[in-house]
C-alpha cells in the first residue's frame, strides 16, 4: 500500500522512485540515555549517527516516518555558502565572520558528499547550479558576486552568465542574467535520508518512527520527554523538528515559522533536449523563489511557494503547471506525474536558529530553504560539541535571530501579510 504522509500533502516522486524505504518500530516503554533527539530529518539523524559511533547512548524519535518532513521532500539543491551571498553578509557581520560561515558551508558540502560515498549511498548527485535573475537590472551585482567569491573567498567556481548564455543553459529566454556555480550540484534527498537512517541504526542509535513527543519537562538536571507509549530521560536533548515544532517548545516556535512549499515532477523530457541541456539545478531571484532541476532520468522537478499558511492548495499541480509554463511555454501541457508539498522552517533574517532553549536542550532549525547540506552538517557539529571536540556550531549560535512579531496569536497572520506583499512585488 502506498504511504501517504500525514504531515505533508501529495505523493512525492522521490518516494515513488525508491525501491526500499524501511520502517522503524515506535518507541515502546521508557528509556534513559545520554542524548535524546526529537526529529528524524537530516539534522537529527546525523547527530544520532555521529554520537552513536562514538559510544554515546542515544535515542531518536520521529512523529511520522523518516522522510515525511522537508529532509525527504525538498528540492535537492546544495548551493554554496549560506542562504545570503557574502556581499550581503559582509556589511552586516564583517569579513572574518562572513568568511568563516562560507568556509563552514563548504565543509558541509564536502561532508555530505564524502558521507554518501563512504557509506555507499547513491544520492543521484548531478553537478552544477545556476542562480538567475528575473529582473532587467542587476547584472553588475551578479558579476560582482562572482568576482568577490573568486578573489576574497577562494571560490573560483562561480561565473557570470549574460542573457544569451542564460537562455542557452536554461533553454528559456525568461531570465535576464545570472551566475553558474560549477562547484556544487543537486541530489535525491530521500535516498540520502534512507541511507542515513540505516547507517545511524547500524552505528547503535535507537531510532523510532511514529513516536511524537507530547511534552518536555525538567527535574534534577535531567530532561524528560513524554511520548504516547513511554518516557525518555536524558542528560541532553536536541530539538531537530525544524518547521514541525508545533507547541512542543515555545522559544523555537517564536523564532522558526513554517511555510508551505510545493514541487511537481513531469514525465521525462526526452522530446525537449534544449531544456536544461547541462542538467544543472536552478534557483531564481524572486523573494518567493522558484527552483527547478532535472532528475537523473530527465524529469523536470519544479518547485515554488503558493501558500503561507499551514493549508495546502486542493490541486497542487495546477499551481506548479502555471509557473512551469511561464518559463517553458512548450511545457504548458506536459504531464505532471507527481505533485507534493511540505513545510519549510524559516527565520526572520533567513539564517539558522541555534540556541539552548532550556538547560541542556539545544534547538537547531530554520534553514530557510538552504538546508540540504547545512542541516546534515549541523547534526554532525552538534555531536562534535557534545563529545567535546572542536565544533563550528558556535558560528550559528552567535547569529542574532529575532523572534517573529505578533506573539502566539498574530505571528502567523502577520507572516502571511508580509510574504503576500513580497510575492506581489515579485510580479512587478
Short mmCIF file of C-alpha atoms in Angstrom, two decimals:
data_model
loop_
_atom_site.label_atom_id
_atom_site.label_comp_id
_atom_site.label_asym_id
_atom_site.label_seq_id
_atom_site.Cartn_x
_atom_site.Cartn_y
_atom_site.Cartn_z
CA UNK A 1 0.00 0.00 0.00
CA UNK A 2 1.34 3.46 -0.93
CA UNK A 3 2.28 5.51 2.12
CA UNK A 4 0.69 8.94 2.38
CA UNK A 5 2.44 11.25 4.77
CA UNK A 6 0.10 12.52 7.49
CA UNK A 7 2.10 15.75 7.84
CA UNK A 8 2.59 16.78 4.19
CA UNK A 9 0.29 16.69 1.15
CA UNK A 10 0.74 14.71 -2.04
CA UNK A 11 2.81 11.73 -3.10
CA UNK A 12 6.37 12.70 -3.96
CA UNK A 13 8.27 11.38 -6.96
CA UNK A 14 11.13 10.73 -4.54
CA UNK A 15 9.01 8.23 -2.63
CA UNK A 16 7.81 6.52 -5.79
CA UNK A 17 11.35 6.26 -7.16
CA UNK A 18 12.98 4.40 -4.25
CA UNK A 19 12.88 0.63 -4.24
CA UNK A 20 13.06 0.16 -0.49
CA UNK A 21 12.01 2.51 2.30
CA UNK A 22 12.45 0.59 5.57
CA UNK A 23 10.25 1.18 8.59
CA UNK A 24 11.42 1.50 12.19
CA UNK A 25 9.47 0.47 15.27
CA UNK A 26 7.88 3.11 17.52
CA UNK A 27 9.27 3.61 20.99
CA UNK A 28 7.57 1.18 23.37
CA UNK A 29 8.46 1.61 27.03
CA UNK A 30 10.63 4.04 28.96
CA UNK A 31 14.36 4.52 28.48
CA UNK A 32 17.24 6.55 29.94
CA UNK A 33 20.01 7.75 27.60
CA UNK A 34 22.83 10.26 27.35
CA UNK A 35 21.20 12.18 24.48
CA UNK A 36 17.62 12.24 23.23
CA UNK A 37 16.80 13.65 19.79
CA UNK A 38 13.38 14.81 18.67
CA UNK A 39 13.07 14.91 14.88
CA UNK A 40 14.22 12.40 12.29
CA UNK A 41 15.37 14.61 9.43
CA UNK A 42 18.93 15.25 8.31
CA UNK A 43 19.93 17.16 11.47
CA UNK A 44 18.58 14.62 13.92
CA UNK A 45 19.81 11.52 12.11
CA UNK A 46 23.28 12.94 11.52
CA UNK A 47 23.52 13.82 15.20
CA UNK A 48 22.34 10.32 16.17
CA UNK A 49 24.88 8.65 13.89
CA UNK A 50 27.82 10.79 14.96
CA UNK A 51 27.02 10.34 18.65
CA UNK A 52 26.36 6.61 18.47
CA UNK A 53 29.57 5.82 16.59
CA UNK A 54 31.46 7.45 19.47
CA UNK A 55 29.73 5.30 22.07
CA UNK A 56 27.16 7.82 23.30
CA UNK A 57 23.79 6.25 24.14
CA UNK A 58 21.17 7.98 22.01
CA UNK A 59 17.52 7.55 21.15
CA UNK A 60 15.83 9.48 18.35
CA UNK A 61 12.08 9.80 17.91
CA UNK A 62 10.19 10.95 14.83
CA UNK A 63 6.48 11.77 14.92
CA UNK A 64 5.86 10.39 11.42
CA UNK A 65 8.16 8.40 9.11
CA UNK A 66 11.71 9.36 8.24
CA UNK A 67 11.47 11.43 5.09
CA UNK A 68 7.97 12.80 5.62
CA UNK A 69 9.34 16.21 6.57
CA UNK A 70 11.42 18.60 4.47
CA UNK A 71 14.53 16.41 4.52
CA UNK A 72 12.87 13.80 2.33
CA UNK A 73 10.71 16.05 0.15
CA UNK A 74 12.81 19.12 -0.70
CA UNK A 75 14.25 20.48 -3.95
CA UNK A 76 17.56 18.64 -3.53
CA UNK A 77 19.79 21.64 -4.32
CA UNK A 78 23.02 22.00 -2.37
CA UNK A 79 24.05 25.54 -3.28
CA UNK A 80 27.22 27.15 -1.93
CA UNK A 81 27.74 29.27 1.15
CA UNK A 82 24.84 30.43 3.29
CA UNK A 83 21.42 31.45 2.01
CA UNK A 84 22.65 35.04 1.65
CA UNK A 85 25.64 35.70 -0.60
CA UNK A 86 28.81 37.08 1.06
CA UNK A 87 28.21 40.54 -0.42
CA UNK A 88 25.11 40.70 1.81
CA UNK A 89 26.74 39.15 4.88
CA UNK A 90 30.00 41.12 4.91
CA UNK A 91 28.44 44.54 5.62
CA UNK A 92 26.46 43.01 8.48
CA UNK A 93 28.95 40.58 10.02
CA UNK A 94 32.34 41.70 8.77
CA UNK A 95 34.71 39.79 6.52
CA UNK A 96 36.07 37.34 9.10
CA UNK A 97 32.66 36.03 10.24
CA UNK A 98 31.29 36.06 6.71
CA UNK A 99 34.30 34.07 5.50
CA UNK A 100 34.01 31.64 8.41
CA UNK A 101 30.35 30.99 7.54
CA UNK A 102 31.21 30.46 3.88
CA UNK A 103 34.01 28.05 4.77
CA UNK A 104 31.67 26.21 7.10
CA UNK A 105 29.21 25.75 4.23
CA UNK A 106 32.00 24.37 2.04
CA UNK A 107 32.85 21.94 4.85
CA UNK A 108 29.18 20.99 4.92
CA UNK A 109 29.19 20.30 1.18
CA UNK A 110 32.27 18.09 1.43
CA UNK A 111 30.86 16.31 4.46
CA UNK A 112 27.62 15.41 2.68
CA UNK A 113 29.30 14.08 -0.45
CA UNK A 114 32.00 12.24 1.48
CA UNK A 115 29.41 10.73 3.83
CA UNK A 116 27.38 9.35 0.94
CA UNK A 117 30.47 7.93 -0.79
CA UNK A 118 31.92 6.40 2.39
CA UNK A 119 28.68 4.62 3.25
CA UNK A 120 27.77 3.55 -0.27
CA UNK A 121 24.64 5.71 -0.58
CA UNK A 122 23.72 6.51 -4.18
CA UNK A 123 22.23 10.00 -3.90
CA UNK A 124 21.90 10.70 -7.66
CA UNK A 125 24.41 13.53 -7.42
CA UNK A 126 24.44 15.75 -10.52
CA UNK A 127 26.83 18.73 -10.82
CA UNK A 128 26.03 22.38 -11.43
CA UNK A 129 23.68 25.06 -10.17
CA UNK A 130 22.56 28.41 -11.62
CA UNK A 131 21.16 31.44 -9.82
CA UNK A 132 19.25 33.58 -12.29
CA UNK A 133 17.51 36.95 -12.28
CA UNK A 134 14.01 37.74 -13.47
CA UNK A 135 14.77 41.49 -13.39
CA UNK A 136 16.16 43.65 -16.19
CA UNK A 137 18.58 45.36 -13.83
CA UNK A 138 21.23 43.98 -11.50
CA UNK A 139 23.67 42.30 -13.90
CA UNK A 140 26.59 44.14 -12.29
CA UNK A 141 25.59 42.69 -8.92
CA UNK A 142 25.90 39.16 -10.28
CA UNK A 143 29.28 39.96 -11.84
CA UNK A 144 30.43 41.41 -8.52
CA UNK A 145 29.40 38.28 -6.61
CA UNK A 146 31.36 36.02 -8.96
CA UNK A 147 34.44 38.24 -8.61
CA UNK A 148 34.10 38.52 -4.83
CA UNK A 149 33.89 34.75 -4.39
CA UNK A 150 36.99 34.20 -6.50
CA UNK A 151 39.17 36.94 -5.01
CA UNK A 152 38.13 37.10 -1.34
CA UNK A 153 36.67 33.66 -0.64
CA UNK A 154 38.98 31.43 -2.72
CA UNK A 155 36.00 30.01 -4.58
CA UNK A 156 36.66 30.29 -8.34
CA UNK A 157 33.74 28.09 -9.43
CA UNK A 158 31.12 30.80 -10.00
CA UNK A 159 30.94 32.52 -13.40
CA UNK A 160 28.68 35.30 -14.65
CA UNK A 161 26.21 34.48 -17.45
CA UNK A 162 24.87 37.14 -19.79
CA UNK A 163 21.38 36.92 -21.26
CA UNK A 164 22.43 34.78 -24.22
CA UNK A 165 24.29 32.22 -22.11
CA UNK A 166 21.50 32.16 -19.52
CA UNK A 167 18.94 31.42 -22.23
CA UNK A 168 21.12 28.71 -23.76
CA UNK A 169 21.83 26.92 -20.49
CA UNK A 170 18.20 27.08 -19.32
CA UNK A 171 16.54 26.55 -22.68
CA UNK A 172 14.39 29.58 -21.89
CA UNK A 173 14.56 33.33 -22.52
CA UNK A 174 12.56 34.08 -19.38
CA UNK A 175 15.57 35.17 -17.29
CA UNK A 176 17.93 38.08 -17.94
CA UNK A 177 21.28 37.02 -16.49
CA UNK A 178 22.75 35.02 -13.66
CA UNK A 179 25.69 33.02 -12.36
CA UNK A 180 26.65 29.38 -12.82
CA UNK A 181 28.26 27.51 -9.93
CA UNK A 182 30.33 24.54 -11.13
CA UNK A 183 31.43 23.67 -7.59
CA UNK A 184 28.12 22.34 -6.35
CA UNK A 185 25.13 20.31 -7.54
CA UNK A 186 21.91 18.57 -6.60
CA UNK A 187 20.82 15.24 -5.14
CA UNK A 188 17.91 12.87 -4.49
CA UNK A 189 17.25 13.82 -0.84
CA UNK A 190 15.14 10.82 0.14
CA UNK A 191 17.85 8.40 -0.97
CA UNK A 192 20.29 10.22 1.28
CA UNK A 193 17.83 10.16 4.19
CA UNK A 194 17.09 6.45 3.84
CA UNK A 195 20.80 5.69 3.78
CA UNK A 196 21.45 7.96 6.73
CA UNK A 197 18.79 6.24 8.85
CA UNK A 198 20.31 2.85 8.02
CA UNK A 199 23.80 4.00 8.94
CA UNK A 200 22.60 5.59 12.21
CA UNK A 201 20.88 2.37 13.25
CA UNK A 202 23.94 0.29 12.34
CA UNK A 203 26.09 2.59 14.48
CA UNK A 204 23.94 1.77 17.52
CA UNK A 205 21.50 4.64 17.69
CA UNK A 206 17.96 3.66 18.62
CA UNK A 207 15.78 5.37 16.03
CA UNK A 208 11.99 5.26 16.32
CA UNK A 209 9.31 6.31 13.85
CA UNK A 210 5.66 7.13 14.60
CA UNK A 211 6.64 8.41 18.06
CA UNK A 212 5.59 12.01 18.70
CA UNK A 213 6.94 13.95 21.66
CA UNK A 214 3.96 15.14 23.67
CA UNK A 215 5.78 17.12 26.37
CA UNK A 216 9.14 18.16 27.80
CA UNK A 217 9.84 18.69 31.50
CA UNK A 218 12.99 19.00 33.59
CA UNK A 219 13.90 17.77 37.06
CA UNK A 220 17.17 17.31 38.94
CA UNK A 221 19.33 18.21 35.97
CA UNK A 222 17.72 15.78 33.54
CA UNK A 223 15.10 16.21 30.86
CA UNK A 224 12.02 14.02 30.47
CA UNK A 225 10.31 13.63 27.12
CA UNK A 226 6.82 12.20 27.15
CA UNK A 227 5.61 10.02 24.26
CA UNK A 228 2.36 8.05 23.85
CA UNK A 229 3.98 4.77 24.95
CA UNK A 230 6.89 5.70 27.15
CA UNK A 231 9.15 8.34 28.67
CA UNK A 232 12.70 9.22 27.65
CA UNK A 233 15.04 10.58 30.31
CA UNK A 234 18.22 12.21 29.03
CA UNK A 235 21.11 14.39 30.12
CA UNK A 236 20.99 16.32 26.85
CA UNK A 237 18.29 16.88 24.25
CA UNK A 238 18.43 18.03 20.65
CA UNK A 239 15.29 19.56 19.16
CA UNK A 240 15.62 18.92 15.42
CA UNK A 241 12.00 19.38 14.38
CA UNK A 242 12.57 22.45 12.17
CA UNK A 243 9.16 23.52 10.78
CA UNK A 244 7.30 20.94 12.86
CA UNK A 245 7.97 22.23 16.37
CA UNK A 246 4.26 22.97 16.93
CA UNK A 247 3.56 23.76 20.58
CA UNK A 248 6.25 21.50 21.97
CA UNK A 249 8.71 24.29 22.82
CA UNK A 250 7.72 27.96 22.75
CA UNK A 251 11.06 29.68 22.11
CA UNK A 252 11.75 27.69 18.95
CA UNK A 253 8.18 28.26 17.80
CA UNK A 254 8.63 32.01 18.26
CA UNK A 255 11.75 32.10 16.08
CA UNK A 256 11.00 29.46 13.41
CA UNK A 257 7.90 29.66 11.26
CA UNK A 258 6.58 27.02 8.85
CA UNK A 259 5.61 27.95 5.32
CA UNK A 260 4.32 25.58 2.65
CA UNK A 261 6.44 24.82 -0.42
CA UNK A 262 5.30 22.72 -3.38
CA UNK A 263 7.03 20.66 -6.07
CA UNK A 264 5.83 18.97 -9.23
CA UNK A 265 7.56 16.26 -11.30
CA UNK A 266 6.94 15.90 -15.03
CA UNK A 267 7.40 12.90 -17.27
CA UNK A 268 10.96 12.57 -18.62
CA UNK A 269 11.59 15.39 -21.09
CA UNK A 270 13.00 13.25 -23.90
CA UNK A 271 11.26 15.42 -26.52
CA UNK A 272 12.73 18.64 -25.12
CA UNK A 273 16.54 18.26 -25.19
CA UNK A 274 17.05 22.06 -25.17
CA UNK A 275 15.57 22.39 -21.67
CA UNK A 276 18.42 22.40 -19.14
CA UNK A 277 20.78 20.60 -21.53
CA UNK A 278 23.50 20.52 -18.88
CA UNK A 279 21.08 19.22 -16.22
CA UNK A 280 22.07 21.89 -13.69
CA UNK A 281 19.78 22.99 -10.87
CA UNK A 282 18.27 26.48 -10.97
CA UNK A 283 17.05 28.97 -8.36
CA UNK A 284 15.74 32.39 -9.31
CA UNK A 285 15.86 35.85 -7.76
CA UNK A 286 12.25 36.11 -6.64
CA UNK A 287 11.59 36.51 -2.92
CA UNK A 288 9.14 33.65 -3.44
CA UNK A 289 11.82 31.52 -5.03
CA UNK A 290 11.21 29.25 -7.99
CA UNK A 291 13.64 26.36 -8.02
CA UNK A 292 13.90 23.58 -10.55
CA UNK A 293 16.22 20.92 -11.92
CA UNK A 294 16.33 17.72 -13.92
CA UNK A 295 16.32 14.34 -12.25
CA UNK A 296 18.72 11.62 -13.33
CA UNK A 297 16.02 10.16 -15.61
CA UNK A 298 15.29 13.52 -17.24
CA UNK A 299 12.19 14.71 -15.38
CA UNK A 300 11.72 18.38 -14.58
CA UNK A 301 11.34 18.78 -10.82
CA UNK A 302 9.86 22.24 -10.36
CA UNK A 303 9.25 23.95 -7.04
CA UNK A 304 7.61 27.17 -5.91
CA UNK A 305 5.65 28.55 -2.99
CA UNK A 306 2.00 29.39 -3.18
CA UNK A 307 0.76 29.12 0.42
CA UNK A 308 1.93 30.96 3.51
CA UNK A 309 -0.26 29.13 5.98
CA UNK A 310 -0.48 25.51 7.11
CA UNK A 311 -3.13 24.93 4.46
CA UNK A 312 -2.41 23.42 1.05
CA UNK A 313 -3.96 24.06 -2.38
CA UNK A 314 -6.52 21.48 -3.41
CA UNK A 315 -4.78 20.96 -6.73
CA UNK A 316 -1.03 21.35 -6.27
CA UNK A 317 -0.23 20.50 -9.89
CA UNK A 318 -2.32 23.38 -11.24
CA UNK A 319 -0.21 25.96 -9.41
CA UNK A 320 3.02 24.28 -10.46
CA UNK A 321 1.95 23.94 -14.11
CA UNK A 322 1.22 27.66 -14.33
CA UNK A 323 4.71 28.53 -13.13
CA UNK A 324 6.37 25.99 -15.43
CA UNK A 325 4.53 27.42 -18.44
CA UNK A 326 5.75 30.96 -17.66
CA UNK A 327 9.34 29.79 -18.03
CA UNK A 328 8.85 26.99 -20.56
CA UNK A 329 5.77 27.69 -22.72
CA UNK A 330 6.37 24.46 -24.67
CA UNK A 331 5.62 22.53 -21.47
CA UNK A 332 2.21 24.08 -20.83
CA UNK A 333 0.54 20.71 -21.46
CA UNK A 334 3.29 18.44 -20.18
CA UNK A 335 2.13 15.59 -17.96
CA UNK A 336 2.84 16.15 -14.26
CA UNK A 337 3.10 12.71 -12.72
CA UNK A 338 3.60 13.78 -9.10
CA UNK A 339 2.84 16.90 -7.06
CA UNK A 340 3.59 17.29 -3.38
CA UNK A 341 4.26 19.79 -0.66
CA UNK A 342 5.67 20.22 2.79
CA UNK A 343 6.67 22.73 5.41
CA UNK A 344 9.92 24.71 5.36
CA UNK A 345 11.20 26.34 8.55
CA UNK A 346 12.21 29.98 8.09
CA UNK A 347 13.57 32.66 10.43
CA UNK A 348 13.22 36.44 10.18
CA UNK A 349 16.77 37.03 8.82
CA UNK A 350 16.81 33.71 6.87
CA UNK A 351 19.70 32.39 8.97
CA UNK A 352 19.66 29.18 11.05
CA UNK A 353 18.36 29.30 14.61
CA UNK A 354 20.70 27.53 17.09
CA UNK A 355 20.07 28.11 20.76
CA UNK A 356 19.99 26.41 24.15
CA UNK A 357 16.30 26.88 24.86
CA UNK A 358 16.34 25.05 28.21
CA UNK A 359 19.27 23.80 30.30
CA UNK A 360 20.85 21.02 28.27
CA UNK A 361 18.24 21.35 25.49
CA UNK A 362 19.53 22.67 22.15
CA UNK A 363 17.28 23.64 19.26
CA UNK A 364 18.61 23.69 15.68
CA UNK A 365 16.19 24.81 12.98
CA UNK A 366 15.23 27.49 10.47
CA UNK A 367 17.44 26.70 7.48
CA UNK A 368 15.09 28.85 5.39
CA UNK A 369 15.25 26.84 2.19
CA UNK A 370 19.03 26.32 2.27
CA UNK A 371 19.19 23.28 4.45
CA UNK A 372 20.17 20.20 2.45
CA UNK A 373 23.87 20.40 3.22
CA UNK A 374 23.69 22.73 6.25
CA UNK A 375 21.23 20.54 8.14
CA UNK A 376 23.39 17.45 7.70
CA UNK A 377 26.46 19.30 8.90
CA UNK A 378 24.59 20.90 11.80
CA UNK A 379 23.81 17.43 13.13
CA UNK A 380 27.48 16.50 12.96
CA UNK A 381 28.52 19.81 14.56
CA UNK A 382 26.09 19.21 17.43
CA UNK A 383 27.56 15.75 18.03
CA UNK A 384 31.09 17.17 17.97
CA UNK A 385 30.09 19.77 20.56
CA UNK A 386 28.55 17.13 22.84
CA UNK A 387 31.67 14.97 22.63
CA UNK A 388 33.83 17.98 23.42
CA UNK A 389 35.53 18.18 20.06
CA UNK A 390 36.09 21.41 18.16
CA UNK A 391 32.81 22.45 16.55
CA UNK A 392 31.76 25.23 14.22
CA UNK A 393 28.25 25.24 15.67
CA UNK A 394 29.04 28.44 17.58
CA UNK A 395 29.10 30.32 14.27
CA UNK A 396 25.35 29.73 14.10
CA UNK A 397 24.55 30.20 17.77
CA UNK A 398 26.23 33.63 17.69
CA UNK A 399 23.89 34.88 14.97
CA UNK A 400 21.20 37.32 16.03
CA UNK A 401 17.84 35.72 15.25
CA UNK A 402 14.92 37.86 16.45
CA UNK A 403 11.50 36.32 17.07
CA UNK A 404 8.69 36.88 14.63
CA UNK A 405 6.48 39.75 15.79
CA UNK A 406 2.91 39.31 16.93
CA UNK A 407 3.13 36.70 19.67
CA UNK A 408 1.25 33.41 19.56
CA UNK A 409 -1.96 34.91 18.17
CA UNK A 410 -0.75 37.35 15.50
CA UNK A 411 2.51 35.74 14.37
CA UNK A 412 1.01 33.68 11.53
CA UNK A 413 -1.35 36.40 10.18
CA UNK A 414 1.50 38.94 10.12
CA UNK A 415 3.76 36.49 8.31
CA UNK A 416 1.01 35.84 5.77
CA UNK A 417 0.65 39.56 5.08
CA UNK A 418 4.40 40.12 4.75
CA UNK A 419 5.02 37.22 2.40
CA UNK A 420 2.00 38.08 0.30
CA UNK A 421 3.38 41.61 -0.10
CA UNK A 422 6.74 40.28 -1.28
CA UNK A 423 5.01 37.85 -3.63
CA UNK A 424 3.15 40.78 -5.21
CA UNK A 425 6.44 42.67 -5.59
CA UNK A 426 7.92 39.69 -7.46
CA UNK A 427 5.29 40.17 -10.16
CA UNK A 428 6.16 43.82 -10.81
#
